[in-house]
PDB file of C-alpha atoms in Angstrom:
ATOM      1  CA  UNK A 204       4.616   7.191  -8.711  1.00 78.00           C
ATOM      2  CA  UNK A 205       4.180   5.123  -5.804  1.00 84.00           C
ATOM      3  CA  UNK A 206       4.797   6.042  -2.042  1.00 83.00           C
ATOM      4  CA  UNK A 207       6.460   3.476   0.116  1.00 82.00           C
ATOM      5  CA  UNK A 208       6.374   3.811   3.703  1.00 81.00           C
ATOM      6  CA  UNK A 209       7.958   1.483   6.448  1.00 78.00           C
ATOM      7  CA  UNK A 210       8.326   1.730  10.311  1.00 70.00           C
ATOM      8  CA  UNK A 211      12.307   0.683   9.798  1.00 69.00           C
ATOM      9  CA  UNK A 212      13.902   1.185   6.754  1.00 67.00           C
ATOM     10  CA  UNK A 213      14.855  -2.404   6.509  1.00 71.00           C
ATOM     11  CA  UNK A 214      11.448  -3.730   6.827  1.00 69.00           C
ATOM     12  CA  UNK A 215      10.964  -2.199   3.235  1.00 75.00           C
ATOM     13  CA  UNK A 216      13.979  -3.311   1.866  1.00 80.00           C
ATOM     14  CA  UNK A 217      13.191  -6.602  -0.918  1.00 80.00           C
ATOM     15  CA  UNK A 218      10.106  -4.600  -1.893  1.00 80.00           C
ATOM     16  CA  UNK A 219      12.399  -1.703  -2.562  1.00 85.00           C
ATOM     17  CA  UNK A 220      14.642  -3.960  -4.767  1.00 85.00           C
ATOM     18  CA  UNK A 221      11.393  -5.613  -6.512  1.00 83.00           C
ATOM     19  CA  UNK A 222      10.032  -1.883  -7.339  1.00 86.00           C
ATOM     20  CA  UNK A 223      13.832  -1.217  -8.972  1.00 88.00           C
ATOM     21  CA  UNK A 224      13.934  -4.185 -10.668  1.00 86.00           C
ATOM     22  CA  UNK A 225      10.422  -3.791 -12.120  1.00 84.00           C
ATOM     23  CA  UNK A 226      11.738  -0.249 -12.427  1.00 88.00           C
ATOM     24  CA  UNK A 227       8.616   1.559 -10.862  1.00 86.00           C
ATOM     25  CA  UNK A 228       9.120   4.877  -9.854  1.00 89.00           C
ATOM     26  CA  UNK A 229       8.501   5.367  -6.290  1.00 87.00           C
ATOM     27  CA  UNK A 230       9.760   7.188  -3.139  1.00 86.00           C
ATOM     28  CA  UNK A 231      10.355   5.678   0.110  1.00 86.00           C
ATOM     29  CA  UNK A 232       9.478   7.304   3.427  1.00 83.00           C
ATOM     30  CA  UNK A 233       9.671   6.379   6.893  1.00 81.00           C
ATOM     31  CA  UNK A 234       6.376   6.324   8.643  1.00 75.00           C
ATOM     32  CA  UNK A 235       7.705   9.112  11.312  1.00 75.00           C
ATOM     33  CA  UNK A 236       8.975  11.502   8.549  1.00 78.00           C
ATOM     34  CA  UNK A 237       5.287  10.952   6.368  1.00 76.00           C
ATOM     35  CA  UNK A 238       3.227  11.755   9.388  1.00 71.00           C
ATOM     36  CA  UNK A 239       5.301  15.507   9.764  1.00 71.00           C
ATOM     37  CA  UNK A 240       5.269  16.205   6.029  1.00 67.00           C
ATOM     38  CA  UNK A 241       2.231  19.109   5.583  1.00 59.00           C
ATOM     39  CA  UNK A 242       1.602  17.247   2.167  1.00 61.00           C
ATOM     40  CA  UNK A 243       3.447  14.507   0.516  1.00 61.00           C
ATOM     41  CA  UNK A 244       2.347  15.049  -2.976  1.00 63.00           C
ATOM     42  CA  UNK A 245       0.298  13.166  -5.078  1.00 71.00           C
ATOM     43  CA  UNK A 246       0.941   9.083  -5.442  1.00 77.00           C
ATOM     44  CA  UNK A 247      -0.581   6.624  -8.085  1.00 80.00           C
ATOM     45  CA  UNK A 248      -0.142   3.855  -5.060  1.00 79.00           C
ATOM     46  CA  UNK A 249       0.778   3.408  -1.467  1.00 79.00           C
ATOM     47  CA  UNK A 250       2.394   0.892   0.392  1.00 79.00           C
ATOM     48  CA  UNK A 251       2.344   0.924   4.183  1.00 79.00           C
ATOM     49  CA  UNK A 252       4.243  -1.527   5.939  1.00 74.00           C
ATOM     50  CA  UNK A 253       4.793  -1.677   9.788  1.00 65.00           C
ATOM     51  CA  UNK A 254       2.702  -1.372  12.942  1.00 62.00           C
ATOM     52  CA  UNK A 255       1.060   1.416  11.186  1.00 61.00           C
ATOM     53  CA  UNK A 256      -2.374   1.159  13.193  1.00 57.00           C
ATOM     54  CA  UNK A 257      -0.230   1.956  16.772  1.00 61.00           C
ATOM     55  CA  UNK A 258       1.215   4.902  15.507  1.00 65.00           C
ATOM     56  CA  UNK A 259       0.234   8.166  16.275  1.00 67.00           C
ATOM     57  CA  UNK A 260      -1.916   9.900  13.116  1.00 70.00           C
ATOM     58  CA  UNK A 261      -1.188   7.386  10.545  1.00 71.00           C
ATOM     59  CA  UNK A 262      -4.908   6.912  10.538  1.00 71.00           C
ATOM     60  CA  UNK A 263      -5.636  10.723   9.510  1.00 73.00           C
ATOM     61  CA  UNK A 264      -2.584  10.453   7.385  1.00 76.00           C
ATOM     62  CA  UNK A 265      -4.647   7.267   5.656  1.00 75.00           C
ATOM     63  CA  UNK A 266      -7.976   9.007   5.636  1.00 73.00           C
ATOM     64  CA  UNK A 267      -5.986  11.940   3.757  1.00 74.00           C
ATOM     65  CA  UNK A 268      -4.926   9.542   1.077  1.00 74.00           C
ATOM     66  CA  UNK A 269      -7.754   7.274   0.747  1.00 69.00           C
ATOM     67  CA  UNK A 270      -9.318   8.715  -2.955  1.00 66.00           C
ATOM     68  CA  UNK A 271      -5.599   8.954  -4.237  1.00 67.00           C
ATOM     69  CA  UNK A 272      -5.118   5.565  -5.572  1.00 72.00           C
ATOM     70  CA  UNK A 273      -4.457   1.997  -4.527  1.00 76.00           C
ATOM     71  CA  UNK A 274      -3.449   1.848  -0.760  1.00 77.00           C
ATOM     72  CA  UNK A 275      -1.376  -1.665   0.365  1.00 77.00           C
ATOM     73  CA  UNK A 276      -1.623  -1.827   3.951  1.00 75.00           C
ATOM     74  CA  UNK A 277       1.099  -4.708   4.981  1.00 72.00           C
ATOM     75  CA  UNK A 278       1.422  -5.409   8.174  1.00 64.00           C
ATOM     76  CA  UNK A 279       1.297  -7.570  11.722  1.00 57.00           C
ATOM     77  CA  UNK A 280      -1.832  -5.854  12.989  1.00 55.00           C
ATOM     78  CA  UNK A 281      -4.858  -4.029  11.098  1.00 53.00           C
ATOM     79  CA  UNK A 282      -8.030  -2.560  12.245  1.00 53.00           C
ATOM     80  CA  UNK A 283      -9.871  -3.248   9.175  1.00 54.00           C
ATOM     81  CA  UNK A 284     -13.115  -2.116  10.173  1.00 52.00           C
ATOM     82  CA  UNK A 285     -11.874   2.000  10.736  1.00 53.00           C
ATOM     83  CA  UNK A 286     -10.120   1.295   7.545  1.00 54.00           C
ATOM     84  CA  UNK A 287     -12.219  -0.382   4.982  1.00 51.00           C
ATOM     85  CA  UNK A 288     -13.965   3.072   3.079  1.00 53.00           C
ATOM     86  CA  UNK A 289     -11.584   3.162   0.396  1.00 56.00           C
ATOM     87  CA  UNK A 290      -9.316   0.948  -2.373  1.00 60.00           C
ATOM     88  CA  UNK A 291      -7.206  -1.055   0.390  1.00 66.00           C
ATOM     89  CA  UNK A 292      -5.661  -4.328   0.122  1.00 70.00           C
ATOM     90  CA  UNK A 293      -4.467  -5.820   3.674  1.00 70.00           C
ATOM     91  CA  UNK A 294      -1.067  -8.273   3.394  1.00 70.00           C
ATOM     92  CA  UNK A 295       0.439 -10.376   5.736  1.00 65.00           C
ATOM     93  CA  UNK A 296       3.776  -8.906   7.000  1.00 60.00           C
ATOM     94  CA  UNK A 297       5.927 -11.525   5.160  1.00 65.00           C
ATOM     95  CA  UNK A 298       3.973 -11.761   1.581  1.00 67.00           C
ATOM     96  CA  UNK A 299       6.707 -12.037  -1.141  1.00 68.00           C
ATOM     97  CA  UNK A 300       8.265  -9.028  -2.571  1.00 70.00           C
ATOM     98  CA  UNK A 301       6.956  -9.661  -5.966  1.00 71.00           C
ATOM     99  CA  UNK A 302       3.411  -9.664  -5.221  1.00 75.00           C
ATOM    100  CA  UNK A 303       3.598  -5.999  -3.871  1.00 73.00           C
ATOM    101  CA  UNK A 304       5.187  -5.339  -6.984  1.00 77.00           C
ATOM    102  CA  UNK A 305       2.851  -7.020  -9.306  1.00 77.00           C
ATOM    103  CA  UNK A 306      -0.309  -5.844  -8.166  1.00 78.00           C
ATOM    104  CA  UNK A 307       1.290  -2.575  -8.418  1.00 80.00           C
ATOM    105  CA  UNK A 308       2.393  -2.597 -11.847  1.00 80.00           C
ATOM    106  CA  UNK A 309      -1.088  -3.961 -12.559  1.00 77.00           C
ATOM    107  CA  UNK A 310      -2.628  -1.587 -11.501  1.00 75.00           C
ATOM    108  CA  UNK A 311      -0.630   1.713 -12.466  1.00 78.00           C
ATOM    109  CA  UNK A 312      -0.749   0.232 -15.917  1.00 76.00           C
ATOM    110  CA  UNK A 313      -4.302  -0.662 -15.947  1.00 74.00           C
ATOM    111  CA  UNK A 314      -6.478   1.814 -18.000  1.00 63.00           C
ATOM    112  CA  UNK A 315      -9.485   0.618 -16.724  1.00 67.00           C
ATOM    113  CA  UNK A 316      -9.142   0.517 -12.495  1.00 68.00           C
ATOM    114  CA  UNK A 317     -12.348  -0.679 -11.921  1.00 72.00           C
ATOM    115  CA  UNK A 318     -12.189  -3.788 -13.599  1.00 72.00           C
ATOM    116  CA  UNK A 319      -8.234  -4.082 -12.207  1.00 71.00           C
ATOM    117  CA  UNK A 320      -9.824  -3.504  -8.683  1.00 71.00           C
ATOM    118  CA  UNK A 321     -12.993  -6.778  -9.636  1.00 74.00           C
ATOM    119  CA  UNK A 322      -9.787  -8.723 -11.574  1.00 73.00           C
ATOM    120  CA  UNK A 323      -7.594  -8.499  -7.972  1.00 74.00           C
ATOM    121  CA  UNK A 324     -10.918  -9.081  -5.849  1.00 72.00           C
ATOM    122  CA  UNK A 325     -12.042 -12.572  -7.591  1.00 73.00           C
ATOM    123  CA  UNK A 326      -8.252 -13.871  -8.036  1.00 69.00           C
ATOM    124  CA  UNK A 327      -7.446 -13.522  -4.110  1.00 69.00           C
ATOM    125  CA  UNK A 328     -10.909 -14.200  -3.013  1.00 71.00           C
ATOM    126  CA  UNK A 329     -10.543 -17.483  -0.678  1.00 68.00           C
ATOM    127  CA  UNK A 330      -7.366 -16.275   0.762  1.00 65.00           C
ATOM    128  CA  UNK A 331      -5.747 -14.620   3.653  1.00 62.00           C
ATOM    129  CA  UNK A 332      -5.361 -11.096   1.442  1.00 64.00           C
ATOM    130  CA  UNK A 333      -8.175  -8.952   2.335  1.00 62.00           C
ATOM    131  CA  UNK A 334      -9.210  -6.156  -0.457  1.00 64.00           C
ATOM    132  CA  UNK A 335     -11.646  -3.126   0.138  1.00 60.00           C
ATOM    133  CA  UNK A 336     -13.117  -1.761  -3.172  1.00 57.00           C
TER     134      UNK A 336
END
């Protein structure tokens, strides 16, 4: 199960359509209505999307989640260094649909994580994508 969370609905929108079409299971939630949930339940993977580091508990919210699984932080701004304790990968705003997807499915299908987590780090090292293992 993954947990998708946006600022705006829309903003999650083509990853929504790339999870269905890959036919991952997931649940979306706005980033207001995650933050007054007591608990959210259990999730494989997260995907956060939106000016997530401006809003109000998100980071407790994070810190809550961190040892659940592979957290995608997507977004225009980041504070990497209050963030970084934990399996994060940071993606620009824009990255294509398919890539949230795909690392994803990777990983929820991987039966080893660890060497899914050094497989991820090596083939983006170089690039813009920052990962946190």
């Amino acid at each position: 199960m993954v947990l998708l969370i946006a600022s705006e609905e829309k903003k999650a929108d083509p990853v929504e359509k790339a999870l269905k079409a890959e036919k991952i299971q997931y649940r979306f939630l706005t980033l207001t209505s995650v933050l007054e949930l007591k608990k959210t339940g259990k999730a494989e993977a997260y995907i956060i999307f939106g000016s997530y580091s401006k809003e109000k508990g998100i980071k407790e919210f994070i810190k809550k989640i961190k040892n659940n699984g592979l957290i995608i932080l997507a977004g225009p701004e980041t504070e990497e260094k209050e963030l970084t304790k934990g399996d994060f990968i940071f993606l620009p705003e824009k990255t294509a649909p398919f890539l949230f997807t795909g690392i994803v499915k990777w990983y929820l299908k991987s039966r080893n994580q660890n060497i899914c987590k050094e497989l991820l780090k090596s083939f983006f090292k170089g690039s813009k994508i920052q990962i946190f293992f």
